[in-house]
Every structure is written in structure tokens, then in C-alpha cells.
Amino acid sequence: MEELAESSRYQSQKQLAIRSAASVFAEKGFHGASTKDIAERMGIKQGSLYYYFKSKEEALGEVCLFGIEDYVERMKSIGSSDQPFETKLMATITSHLTSYRERNEALKVHNDERLYLPEDKRAKLKELGSRYRQQLEKIFEEGARTGALRGTIDCHFAAQAVIGMCNGWGDIIVREPELDLFDLIQKCTDLVLNGFIERRKTRRDGSDAVEQQRTIKSNKD
Amino acid sequence: MEELAESSRYQSQKQLAIRSAASVFAEKGFHGASTKDIAERMGIKQGSLYYYFKSKEEALGEVCLFGIEDYVERMKSIGSSDQPFETKLMATITSHLTSYRERNEALKVHNDERLYLPEDKRAKLKELGSRYRQQLEKIFEEGARTGALRGTIDCHFAAQAVIGMCNGWGDIIVREPELDLFDLIQKCTDLVLNGFIERRKTRRDGSDAVEQQRTIKSNKD
DNA sequence: CCTATATTCTATAGAACTATAGAATATCTT
DNA sequence: AAGATATTCTATAGTTCTATAGAATATAGG
């Protein structure tokens, strides 16, 4: 009688509260956003907001964690699916980029405002992020085992680089609603798989021509 | 007699003020950082800070613009140098990643706190960022012209993706001082040039085998 | 309609923060 | 040393913000 009351109009405002907070945090940053701003966006008075959150930090916490579990879960199911490496990679990139459009404010906040979170939530968020990265790392490791990847690939690096690149598109995706997300997903996947350089030229010597990757001259020091 | 007084101890504190502000902004965010925090990190009292900045926003502005022109300039000189595409790309990645270690707080602030800047500085920063991206885009375009790049590469995408990936390493570079930056630079360059997948298998059919890039199956809809 | 519960409101205490003014001290130049 | 300039300090006005308490209103179920 008190656990789940989905049917009534009661309780239904909590999600609106989280979304309002997310949107104001995204716009003004955590400290720039006042509880008055959030309440007004939600259509209530400043004091009333404390019915939903017992502090501003808690509001940020709920915003940051809102839906993130699902997101990590999705990553996990991609990893354990039966698809070839290329497909898993593309699915990951799809999931990551798409989520920016689906829940833009929340993710933007998640990226920028971690540091204002109370310690426990920050730890949880860090752990979820780490789980997410490890999941992707496993996909790369499997790709390496099955020979889909070049042997020299550092899987830890690879996972981090892909996540970084995807996050780099986050702001742009949020700012430019007309951007063709599917096109972007394909290009990102293509970059990660194939890189940018041409490989037309065939070897002149009779060697095995196992690798045609170009190496780059070090210009260190 | 009033323009340049480099030798005296006067004037020398301004840079410290900017660095202090940068470091506190990076830690706590713009609104989270109080002028008291900044002053204390600098070793002076709160009120004294206003000798250097006439407002907190101005401090943020100086932090964000501090050194950025040089940075964009360096990018330009890379672009106009006489090196092959691969070298230019690596130089870009080197410059970008190295700058995080050199001036970590300032760049972190630059990424996160743009939105609190007064309009004019924000515009300037946006313009500098845009110049930076265009410069990199030109390098890609030249690579495409000379045949170093695959014909299908979208240079605008490419520039943005590389910048995004580099920024993704920013936090990590700042947080982990023991990280081997040169190793990271090489891996990033390698990824962008070659991608991750193996290309060992040679074609069975007698075709020209011009491209061995794998394409990925669309799983849209 | 009545009771219980959920939601919102008003009003405010108390804390923190920005920016300014003017006095005080330090450093430079001659 | 003396005057000029640069830097820092103290003290404070005025503003804004968070969080709480308790009253008021809305909704649900019998």
C-alpha cells in the first residue's frame, strides 16, 4: 500500500523534479543553478522543492544517477551478445551517442558536475563509469583473441579512446538537433575500425605484406 | 617607464593570480569557487584579489584566454609546415595532449566553464576554438588531396573526432601524472591513422584488392 | 463526507559571498 | 632618505542563497 503507487497522480512529480534539476544544472552549472531556478522550471516555489530533495547535492546526485544503471546494463548486454566484434563496437557507439540525444541534460551534467557530488554518489558514479569502460575493454579483448584486432592494440587505451571520442560529440549532439546521428555513428565506427589513411599502394618487395600500416616518425625532443 | 617593468617584483603577481584562479576554478567550478578561495590559494586576503581582477567573471575570462592564442598559433604553424600528413597529425596530437600537462587547470576550466563567461570573451573563445578546428581540418584536406587519406574521409568529422578524443584524455592526463604521455601520443596517432582492425587476410579472388577496409553491417531499424 | 496522506505554500533564520572604500605597508626610483 | 607607485589589508554594505518549520491545499479511499 505504500511501496508502489504508480496509478495515482501522487509520486508522478518526482521524475519531473529530476528532469527540471537536470535541465537547470546543465544550463547554469551546479553552483550557478539556484533551488529557486529549479523550482520555477518545475512550476513550484523554492521551498517546495525540498519535498523532493533534502538538499541541493542530493538533487544533483539523483540527476547524475538517473538512468545510468540502465545505460551500463545496456553496455553489458552488448558485450555478452553473440555478434562479431565490428557489430559490438558499432552497437556501443550507437548506444553512447544516442543516449546524448535521449537524455541530453542529464548526461551533460554527468560529465561536468561530478565534482560537486557527495562522496558516496561520486564513488558510485565512478564505479559505474569504470564498469562501463571495462565492459568495452572486454569487447576489445575478445576482438584481439579472435584475431579481429591487430595484435598491437592496447585494449585499455582503445576503450578509453572510444569513450573519449564519443563524449567529445556529446556537446555537439546536444547543441545541434539537426545533426544526422546515424551518419555520425557510422563515421565513428569506421574511424575506429579502419583509421583514416589510404592503403592502396601494394608492396614492391616480395615480402609477406602482412601489415601495411604506416608507422609514424617520432619527433620527440 | 610604465609599459614594461619586467625586472621588478611588481607586476609579477598577476600571473600567479591567474594560475590560482585557474586552479580553484578547476577544482570547484566557477560558482563553487569563492574569491576567498582564490585569494587564499594565492596567499592574499579576499578583498585584495580585486586589485588584479575587477570581478570574478573577469578572472574567469583571463583564465580561459590565458595562453590560448599561443596554442592556436602553434596549431597554425604545424599546418603550414612542410611535413607529411602523418607527421602533422602527430604534431597536432602532441601539442594538444602535452598542453594538458603544461597548463592543466586552465584547459580544464576552458572546457567546463565556458558558460559563465561574459559574452565577449565567450565569443572570442569560441572563435579561437573554431580556428583551431579549421586548422586541423585543413591538414586533413591536404592529406586527402595528396592521397594520404582514404577518399571517403569527411574532414570536418575527422578534425572534430580527433579533438574530441584528445579532450577525452585531458582529465586523465591531469589526474594521473605518471601516465606516459609519449606512449599515449603514439597510440592516439596510430588509432587515427590505422584504426584497430587486422588486415592480414589477403583477398582470395583475383580482384585488385584496392581496399581491404571492412565495412560494418548497419543495424539501424 | 471524512480521514489519511501527499503536495505545495509562506515566511524566515542564518550563512556565505561579491565588491568597494580607505588605510596601511611594501617596493621602486632618484 | 623621500616621494611615487604598487600591493595588500581591514571592515563592511548589500545581496543572494539554502534549508527548515508550520500552515494550507489537493487527492485518494472507504
Coordinates of C-alpha atoms (C1' of nucleotides) in Angstrom, one line a residue:
Chain A
M1 CA 0.0 0.0 0.0
E2 CA 2.9 2.3 0.3
E3 CA 5.6 0.8 -1.9
L4 CA 4.4 1.3 -5.4
A5 CA 1.5 3.7 -6.2
E6 CA 2.1 4.1 -9.9
S7 CA -1.6 4.7 -10.7
S8 CA -2.2 7.9 -8.7
R9 CA -1.1 11.3 -9.6
Y10 CA 0.9 11.3 -6.4
Q11 CA 4.6 10.5 -6.8
S12 CA 4.5 11.3 -10.5
Q13 CA 6.2 14.6 -10.0
K14 CA 9.4 13.2 -8.8
Q15 CA 10.7 12.5 -12.3
L16 CA 9.7 16.0 -13.3
A17 CA 11.7 17.3 -10.4
I18 CA 14.8 15.3 -11.5
R19 CA 14.4 16.5 -15.1
S20 CA 14.0 20.1 -14.1
A21 CA 17.1 19.9 -11.9
A22 CA 19.0 18.3 -14.8
S23 CA 18.0 21.0 -17.2
V24 CA 18.9 23.9 -14.9
F25 CA 22.2 22.3 -13.9
A26 CA 23.0 21.7 -17.5
E27 CA 22.3 25.4 -18.2
K28 CA 24.0 27.1 -15.3
G29 CA 26.2 24.5 -13.6
F30 CA 25.6 23.2 -10.2
H31 CA 26.5 26.3 -8.2
G32 CA 25.1 28.6 -10.8
A33 CA 21.7 27.0 -10.5
S34 CA 19.7 28.0 -7.5
T35 CA 17.0 26.0 -5.9
K36 CA 14.7 28.8 -6.9
D37 CA 15.6 28.3 -10.6
I38 CA 14.9 24.6 -10.4
A39 CA 11.6 25.0 -8.6
E40 CA 10.5 27.6 -11.0
R41 CA 11.3 25.4 -14.0
M42 CA 9.2 22.8 -12.3
G43 CA 6.4 25.2 -11.6
I44 CA 6.5 25.3 -7.9
K45 CA 8.0 27.6 -5.2
Q46 CA 11.6 27.4 -4.0
G47 CA 10.8 25.9 -0.6
S48 CA 8.6 23.2 -2.0
L49 CA 11.5 21.7 -3.8
Y50 CA 12.7 20.3 -0.5
Y51 CA 9.8 18.0 -0.6
Y52 CA 11.6 16.1 -3.3
F53 CA 15.2 16.5 -2.4
K54 CA 16.6 17.0 1.1
S55 CA 19.4 19.1 -0.3
K56 CA 20.7 20.5 -3.5
E57 CA 23.5 18.0 -3.5
E58 CA 21.0 15.2 -3.3
A59 CA 19.3 16.6 -6.3
L60 CA 22.5 16.6 -8.3
G61 CA 23.1 13.0 -7.2
E62 CA 19.7 11.9 -8.4
V63 CA 20.2 13.7 -11.7
C64 CA 23.6 12.1 -12.2
L65 CA 22.5 8.6 -11.4
F66 CA 19.2 8.9 -13.2
G67 CA 19.1 6.2 -15.8
I68 CA 22.8 5.5 -15.7
E69 CA 22.4 2.0 -14.4
D70 CA 20.2 1.1 -17.4
Y71 CA 22.9 2.6 -19.6
V72 CA 25.6 0.5 -18.1
E73 CA 23.3 -2.5 -18.2
R74 CA 22.8 -2.0 -21.9
M75 CA 26.6 -1.9 -22.4
K76 CA 26.8 -5.2 -20.6
S77 CA 24.2 -6.9 -22.8
I78 CA 26.0 -5.7 -25.9
G79 CA 29.2 -7.3 -24.6
S80 CA 27.6 -10.6 -23.9
S81 CA 25.7 -10.8 -27.2
D82 CA 26.7 -13.2 -29.9
Q83 CA 27.7 -10.6 -32.5
P84 CA 31.1 -10.2 -34.2
F85 CA 33.5 -7.6 -32.9
E86 CA 32.6 -4.9 -35.5
T87 CA 28.9 -5.1 -34.7
K88 CA 29.5 -4.9 -31.0
L89 CA 31.7 -1.9 -31.4
M90 CA 29.1 -0.2 -33.5
A91 CA 26.4 -1.0 -31.0
T92 CA 28.4 0.5 -28.3
I93 CA 29.0 3.7 -30.2
T94 CA 25.3 3.8 -31.1
S95 CA 24.3 3.4 -27.5
H96 CA 26.7 6.0 -26.3
L97 CA 25.9 8.7 -28.9
T98 CA 22.2 8.0 -28.9
S99 CA 21.9 8.5 -25.2
Y100 CA 23.2 12.1 -25.5
R101 CA 20.1 12.9 -27.6
E102 CA 17.7 10.9 -25.4
R103 CA 18.8 12.4 -22.1
N104 CA 21.0 15.3 -23.0
E105 CA 20.9 17.4 -19.9
A106 CA 21.4 14.6 -17.5
L107 CA 24.5 13.3 -19.4
K108 CA 25.9 16.7 -19.8
V109 CA 25.6 17.3 -16.1
H110 CA 27.1 13.9 -15.5
N111 CA 30.2 14.9 -17.4
D112 CA 30.7 18.3 -16.0
E113 CA 29.5 18.4 -12.4
R114 CA 30.7 15.2 -10.9
L115 CA 32.9 17.1 -8.5
Y116 CA 30.1 18.6 -6.5
L117 CA 28.5 15.3 -5.6
P118 CA 28.6 13.9 -2.1
E119 CA 31.4 11.4 -1.8
D120 CA 29.2 8.3 -1.8
K121 CA 27.4 9.1 -5.0
R122 CA 30.6 10.2 -6.7
A123 CA 32.1 6.9 -5.8
K124 CA 29.1 5.1 -7.2
L125 CA 29.2 7.1 -10.4
K126 CA 32.9 6.4 -10.7
E127 CA 32.3 2.7 -10.3
L128 CA 29.6 2.7 -12.9
G129 CA 31.8 4.6 -15.3
S130 CA 34.6 2.1 -14.6
R131 CA 32.3 -0.8 -15.2
Y132 CA 31.2 0.7 -18.4
R133 CA 34.8 1.1 -19.6
Q134 CA 35.7 -2.4 -18.6
Q135 CA 32.8 -3.8 -20.5
L136 CA 34.1 -2.1 -23.6
E137 CA 37.6 -3.2 -22.9
K138 CA 36.4 -6.8 -22.8
I139 CA 34.9 -6.4 -26.2
F140 CA 38.2 -5.3 -27.5
E141 CA 40.0 -8.1 -25.7
E142 CA 37.7 -10.6 -27.3
G143 CA 38.3 -8.9 -30.6
A144 CA 42.0 -9.4 -30.1
R145 CA 41.6 -13.0 -29.2
T146 CA 39.6 -13.8 -32.3
G147 CA 42.0 -12.0 -34.4
A148 CA 39.7 -9.2 -35.5
L149 CA 42.1 -6.7 -34.0
R150 CA 45.7 -6.0 -34.8
G151 CA 47.9 -7.7 -32.2
T152 CA 49.5 -4.5 -31.0
I153 CA 46.3 -2.9 -29.8
D154 CA 46.2 -1.8 -26.1
C155 CA 42.7 -2.6 -25.1
H156 CA 42.6 -0.4 -22.1
F157 CA 43.7 2.5 -24.3
A158 CA 41.3 1.6 -27.0
A159 CA 38.3 1.6 -24.7
Q160 CA 39.2 4.9 -23.2
A161 CA 39.9 6.5 -26.6
V162 CA 36.5 5.4 -28.0
I163 CA 34.7 6.7 -24.9
G164 CA 36.6 10.0 -25.1
M165 CA 35.8 10.4 -28.8
C166 CA 32.1 9.7 -28.2
N167 CA 31.9 12.2 -25.3
G168 CA 33.5 14.8 -27.5
W169 CA 30.5 14.6 -29.7
G170 CA 28.1 15.0 -26.7
D171 CA 28.0 18.7 -26.6
I172 CA 27.7 18.9 -30.4
I173 CA 24.8 16.4 -30.4
V174 CA 23.0 18.3 -27.7
R175 CA 23.6 21.7 -29.4
E176 CA 22.7 20.7 -33.0
P177 CA 19.5 18.7 -33.1
E178 CA 19.6 18.5 -36.9
L179 CA 22.9 16.5 -36.9
D180 CA 22.5 13.1 -38.5
L181 CA 23.2 10.8 -35.7
F182 CA 23.3 7.7 -37.8
D183 CA 25.8 9.1 -40.2
L184 CA 27.9 10.1 -37.2
I185 CA 27.8 6.6 -35.7
Q186 CA 28.9 5.1 -39.0
K187 CA 31.8 7.5 -39.3
C188 CA 32.9 7.0 -35.8
T189 CA 32.8 3.2 -36.2
D190 CA 34.7 3.5 -39.5
L191 CA 37.4 5.6 -37.9
V192 CA 37.9 3.2 -35.0
L193 CA 38.0 0.2 -37.3
N194 CA 39.9 1.5 -40.3
G195 CA 41.6 4.7 -39.4
F196 CA 41.9 7.4 -41.9
I197 CA 44.9 6.7 -44.1
E198 CA 44.9 5.2 -47.6
R199 CA 46.4 1.7 -48.1
R200 CA 46.2 1.5 -51.9
K201 CA 49.9 1.0 -52.6
T202 CA 51.0 -2.6 -52.6
R203 CA 54.3 -3.7 -51.5
R204 CA 57.1 -3.8 -54.1
D205 CA 59.4 -6.3 -52.4
G206 CA 58.2 -9.9 -52.3
S207 CA 57.7 -9.9 -48.5
D208 CA 54.7 -11.3 -46.8
A209 CA 53.0 -8.0 -46.8
V210 CA 51.3 -8.9 -43.5
E211 CA 50.9 -5.4 -42.4
Q212 CA 50.6 -2.3 -44.4
Q213 CA 50.0 0.1 -41.6
R214 CA 52.2 3.1 -41.7
T215 CA 54.3 4.0 -38.8
I216 CA 55.0 7.5 -37.9
K217 CA 58.3 9.0 -37.3
S218 CA 59.0 10.1 -33.8
N219 CA 59.6 13.8 -33.5
K220 CA 60.1 13.7 -29.7
D221 CA 62.8 16.0 -28.4
Chain B
M1 CA 58.5 53.8 -18.0
E2 CA 55.1 52.4 -17.5
E3 CA 54.7 49.8 -20.2
L4 CA 57.1 47.1 -19.4
A5 CA 58.5 46.7 -16.0
E6 CA 59.6 43.1 -16.1
S7 CA 62.5 43.3 -13.8
S8 CA 60.8 44.5 -10.7
R9 CA 58.8 42.3 -8.3
Y10 CA 55.8 44.5 -9.2
Q11 CA 53.5 43.1 -11.8
S12 CA 54.9 39.6 -11.4
Q13 CA 52.0 38.5 -9.2
K14 CA 49.4 38.8 -12.0
Q15 CA 50.3 35.5 -13.5
L16 CA 50.1 33.9 -10.1
A17 CA 46.7 35.4 -9.7
I18 CA 45.6 33.8 -12.9
R19 CA 47.1 30.5 -12.1
S20 CA 45.5 30.5 -8.7
A21 CA 42.1 31.3 -10.1
A22 CA 42.6 28.6 -12.7
S23 CA 43.4 26.0 -10.1
V24 CA 40.5 26.8 -7.9
F25 CA 38.0 27.1 -10.8
A26 CA 39.2 23.7 -11.9
E27 CA 38.7 22.2 -8.5
K28 CA 35.3 23.7 -7.6
G29 CA 33.8 25.1 -10.7
F30 CA 33.1 28.8 -11.3
H31 CA 30.3 29.3 -8.8
G32 CA 31.7 26.8 -6.4
A33 CA 35.0 28.8 -6.2
S34 CA 34.8 31.8 -4.0
T35 CA 37.0 34.8 -4.3
K36 CA 38.2 33.9 -0.8
D37 CA 39.3 30.5 -2.0
I38 CA 41.3 32.1 -4.9
A39 CA 42.8 34.7 -2.7
E40 CA 43.9 32.2 -0.1
R41 CA 45.5 29.9 -2.7
M42 CA 47.4 32.9 -3.8
G43 CA 48.3 33.8 -0.3
I44 CA 46.5 37.1 0.0
K45 CA 43.2 38.2 1.5
Q46 CA 39.8 38.1 -0.3
G47 CA 39.5 41.8 -0.8
S48 CA 43.0 42.1 -2.2
L49 CA 42.1 39.9 -5.2
Y50 CA 40.2 42.8 -6.7
Y51 CA 43.4 44.6 -7.3
Y52 CA 44.0 42.0 -10.0
F53 CA 40.5 41.4 -11.3
K54 CA 37.7 43.8 -11.2
S55 CA 35.2 41.0 -11.0
K56 CA 35.1 37.2 -10.6
E57 CA 33.9 36.9 -14.2
E58 CA 36.9 38.8 -15.4
A59 CA 39.1 36.4 -13.6
L60 CA 37.5 33.5 -15.4
G61 CA 37.9 35.3 -18.6
E62 CA 41.6 35.8 -18.1
V63 CA 42.0 32.2 -17.1
C64 CA 40.2 30.9 -20.1
L65 CA 42.1 33.1 -22.6
F66 CA 45.5 32.6 -20.8
G67 CA 47.8 31.2 -23.4
I68 CA 45.1 30.0 -25.7
E69 CA 46.3 32.3 -28.5
D70 CA 49.8 30.7 -28.4
Y71 CA 48.1 27.4 -28.5
V72 CA 46.1 28.2 -31.6
E73 CA 49.2 29.8 -33.1
R74 CA 51.2 26.6 -32.6
M75 CA 48.4 24.7 -34.4
K76 CA 48.7 27.1 -37.3
S77 CA 52.5 26.7 -37.6
I78 CA 52.0 22.9 -37.6
G79 CA 49.6 23.3 -40.5
S80 CA 51.8 25.4 -42.6
S81 CA 55.0 23.4 -42.0
D82 CA 56.5 21.2 -44.7
Q83 CA 55.9 17.8 -43.1
P84 CA 53.9 14.9 -44.5
F85 CA 50.4 14.3 -43.3
E86 CA 51.3 11.7 -40.7
T87 CA 53.8 13.9 -39.0
K88 CA 51.4 16.9 -38.9
L89 CA 48.8 14.8 -37.4
M90 CA 51.1 13.5 -34.7
A91 CA 52.4 17.0 -34.0
T92 CA 48.8 18.1 -33.5
I93 CA 48.1 15.3 -31.1
T94 CA 51.3 16.0 -29.3
S95 CA 50.6 19.7 -28.9
H96 CA 47.1 19.0 -27.7
L97 CA 47.8 16.4 -25.2
T98 CA 51.0 18.0 -23.9
S99 CA 49.2 21.2 -23.2
Y100 CA 47.0 19.4 -20.7
R101 CA 50.0 18.6 -18.7
E102 CA 51.6 22.0 -19.1
R103 CA 48.6 24.1 -18.2
N104 CA 46.2 21.6 -16.8
E105 CA 43.9 23.7 -14.8
A106 CA 43.5 26.4 -17.3
L107 CA 42.5 24.0 -20.1
K108 CA 40.1 22.0 -17.8
V109 CA 38.4 25.3 -16.9
H110 CA 38.3 26.2 -20.5
N111 CA 36.4 23.0 -21.3
D112 CA 33.9 23.1 -18.5
E113 CA 33.2 26.7 -17.6
R114 CA 32.7 28.5 -20.8
L115 CA 29.1 29.2 -20.0
Y116 CA 29.9 31.6 -17.2
L117 CA 32.0 33.9 -19.3
P118 CA 30.8 37.3 -20.3
E119 CA 29.5 37.3 -23.8
D120 CA 32.5 38.9 -25.5
K121 CA 35.1 36.6 -24.1
R122 CA 32.9 33.6 -24.8
A123 CA 32.7 34.7 -28.4
K124 CA 36.4 35.2 -28.6
L125 CA 37.0 31.7 -27.1
K126 CA 34.5 30.2 -29.5
E127 CA 36.3 31.8 -32.4
L128 CA 39.7 30.6 -31.3
G129 CA 38.3 27.1 -30.9
S130 CA 36.8 27.3 -34.3
R131 CA 40.1 28.5 -35.8
Y132 CA 41.8 25.6 -34.1
R133 CA 39.5 23.1 -35.6
Q134 CA 39.6 24.6 -39.0
Q135 CA 43.4 24.4 -39.0
L136 CA 43.2 20.7 -38.2
E137 CA 40.6 20.3 -40.9
K138 CA 42.9 21.9 -43.4
I139 CA 45.6 19.3 -42.6
F140 CA 43.1 16.6 -43.3
E141 CA 42.0 18.2 -46.5
E142 CA 45.6 18.4 -47.7
G143 CA 46.0 14.8 -46.7
A144 CA 43.0 13.9 -48.8
R145 CA 44.4 15.9 -51.8
T146 CA 47.8 14.3 -51.7
G147 CA 46.2 10.8 -51.4
A148 CA 47.4 10.1 -47.9
L149 CA 43.8 9.7 -46.8
R150 CA 41.1 7.4 -47.9
G151 CA 38.8 9.2 -50.3
T152 CA 35.7 8.7 -48.2
I153 CA 37.0 10.7 -45.2
D154 CA 34.9 13.6 -44.0
C155 CA 37.5 16.1 -43.0
H156 CA 35.2 18.1 -40.8
F157 CA 34.2 15.0 -38.9
A158 CA 37.8 13.9 -38.7
A159 CA 39.0 17.1 -37.1
Q160 CA 36.2 17.1 -34.6
A161 CA 36.7 13.4 -33.7
V162 CA 40.5 13.8 -33.1
I163 CA 39.9 16.9 -30.9
G164 CA 37.2 15.1 -29.0
M165 CA 39.4 12.1 -28.4
C166 CA 42.3 14.2 -27.2
N167 CA 40.0 16.1 -24.9
G168 CA 38.8 12.8 -23.5
W169 CA 42.3 12.2 -22.3
G170 CA 42.5 15.6 -20.7
D171 CA 41.1 14.7 -17.3
I172 CA 43.1 11.5 -17.2
I173 CA 46.3 13.3 -18.0
V174 CA 45.7 15.8 -15.3
R175 CA 44.7 13.2 -12.7
E176 CA 47.5 10.7 -13.5
P177 CA 50.9 12.4 -13.6
E178 CA 52.7 9.1 -14.0
L179 CA 50.9 8.4 -17.3
D180 CA 53.4 8.1 -20.2
L181 CA 52.4 10.9 -22.5
F182 CA 54.6 9.9 -25.4
D183 CA 53.2 6.4 -25.4
L184 CA 49.7 7.9 -25.4
I185 CA 50.5 10.2 -28.3
Q186 CA 51.8 7.3 -30.4
K187 CA 48.8 5.2 -29.7
C188 CA 46.4 8.0 -30.5
T189 CA 48.1 8.7 -33.7
D190 CA 48.2 5.1 -34.6
L191 CA 44.5 4.8 -34.0
V192 CA 43.6 7.7 -36.1
L193 CA 45.9 6.6 -38.9
N194 CA 45.3 2.9 -38.9
G195 CA 42.3 2.0 -36.9
F196 CA 42.2 -1.1 -34.8
I197 CA 41.3 -4.0 -37.1
E198 CA 43.5 -6.6 -38.5
R199 CA 44.1 -6.7 -42.3
R200 CA 46.2 -9.8 -42.5
K201 CA 43.9 -11.8 -44.7
T202 CA 44.6 -11.4 -48.4
R203 CA 41.9 -11.5 -51.0
R204 CA 41.1 -14.9 -52.5
D205 CA 39.5 -13.6 -55.7
G206 CA 41.8 -12.1 -58.2
S207 CA 40.4 -8.6 -57.7
D208 CA 42.5 -5.5 -57.5
A209 CA 42.3 -5.6 -53.7
V210 CA 42.5 -1.9 -53.6
E211 CA 40.7 -1.6 -50.3
Q212 CA 40.7 -4.1 -47.6
Q213 CA 38.8 -2.0 -45.1
R214 CA 35.9 -3.8 -43.6
T215 CA 32.5 -2.2 -43.7
I216 CA 30.1 -2.7 -40.9
K217 CA 26.7 -4.0 -41.2
S218 CA 24.0 -1.5 -40.5
N219 CA 21.8 -2.5 -37.7
K220 CA 19.6 0.6 -37.9
D221 CA 15.9 0.0 -37.5
Chain C
dC1 C1' -18.4 13.3 3.7
dC2 C1' -14.4 12.1 6.4
dT3 C1' -9.8 10.8 7.2
dA4 C1' -5.3 10.0 5.9
dT5 C1' -1.7 11.1 3.0
dA6 C1' 0.6 13.8 -0.4
dT7 C1' 1.9 18.1 -2.2
dT8 C1' 2.7 23.0 -2.1
dC9 C1' 2.9 27.5 0.1
dT10 C1' 4.6 31.4 3.1
dA11 C1' 8.0 33.3 5.9
dT12 C1' 12.3 33.4 7.8
dA13 C1' 16.9 32.3 10.2
dG14 C1' 21.3 32.1 9.3
dA15 C1' 25.2 31.7 6.4
dA16 C1' 28.1 32.9 2.6
dC17 C1' 29.5 35.8 -0.9
dT18 C1' 30.8 39.9 -4.0
dA19 C1' 32.6 44.2 -4.5
dT20 C1' 34.0 48.7 -2.6
dA21 C1' 36.4 52.3 0.2
dG22 C1' 40.1 53.8 2.6
dA23 C1' 44.0 52.9 5.5
dA24 C1' 48.4 50.6 5.8
dT25 C1' 52.5 48.5 4.1
dA26 C1' 56.0 47.2 0.6
dT27 C1' 58.9 48.2 -3.3
dC28 C1' 61.0 51.1 -6.7
dT29 C1' 63.4 55.4 -8.5
dT30 C1' 66.2 59.1 -7.9
Chain D
dA1 C1' 66.1 59.2 2.6
dA2 C1' 62.0 60.9 0.2
dG3 C1' 58.5 60.7 -2.9
dA4 C1' 55.9 57.9 -6.0
dT5 C1' 53.8 53.9 -7.1
dA6 C1' 52.3 49.2 -6.3
dT7 C1' 50.4 45.9 -3.4
dT8 C1' 47.8 44.2 0.5
dC9 C1' 44.9 44.8 4.5
dT10 C1' 40.6 45.6 7.3
dA11 C1' 35.9 46.4 7.6
dT12 C1' 31.5 46.4 5.8
dA13 C1' 27.2 47.2 2.9
dG14 C1' 24.2 44.9 0.5
dT15 C1' 22.7 40.9 -1.8
dT16 C1' 21.6 36.1 -2.6
dC17 C1' 21.1 31.6 -1.2
dT18 C1' 20.0 27.1 1.4
dA19 C1' 17.2 24.8 4.4
dT20 C1' 13.5 24.5 7.9
dA21 C1' 9.0 24.9 10.2
dG22 C1' 4.4 25.0 10.1
dA23 C1' 0.2 26.3 7.8
dA24 C1' -2.6 25.5 3.8
dT25 C1' -4.4 22.9 -0.1
dA26 C1' -5.1 18.9 -3.0
dT27 C1' -6.1 14.0 -3.9
dA28 C1' -7.4 9.2 -2.7
dG29 C1' -10.2 5.6 -0.5
dG30 C1' -13.9 4.0 2.4

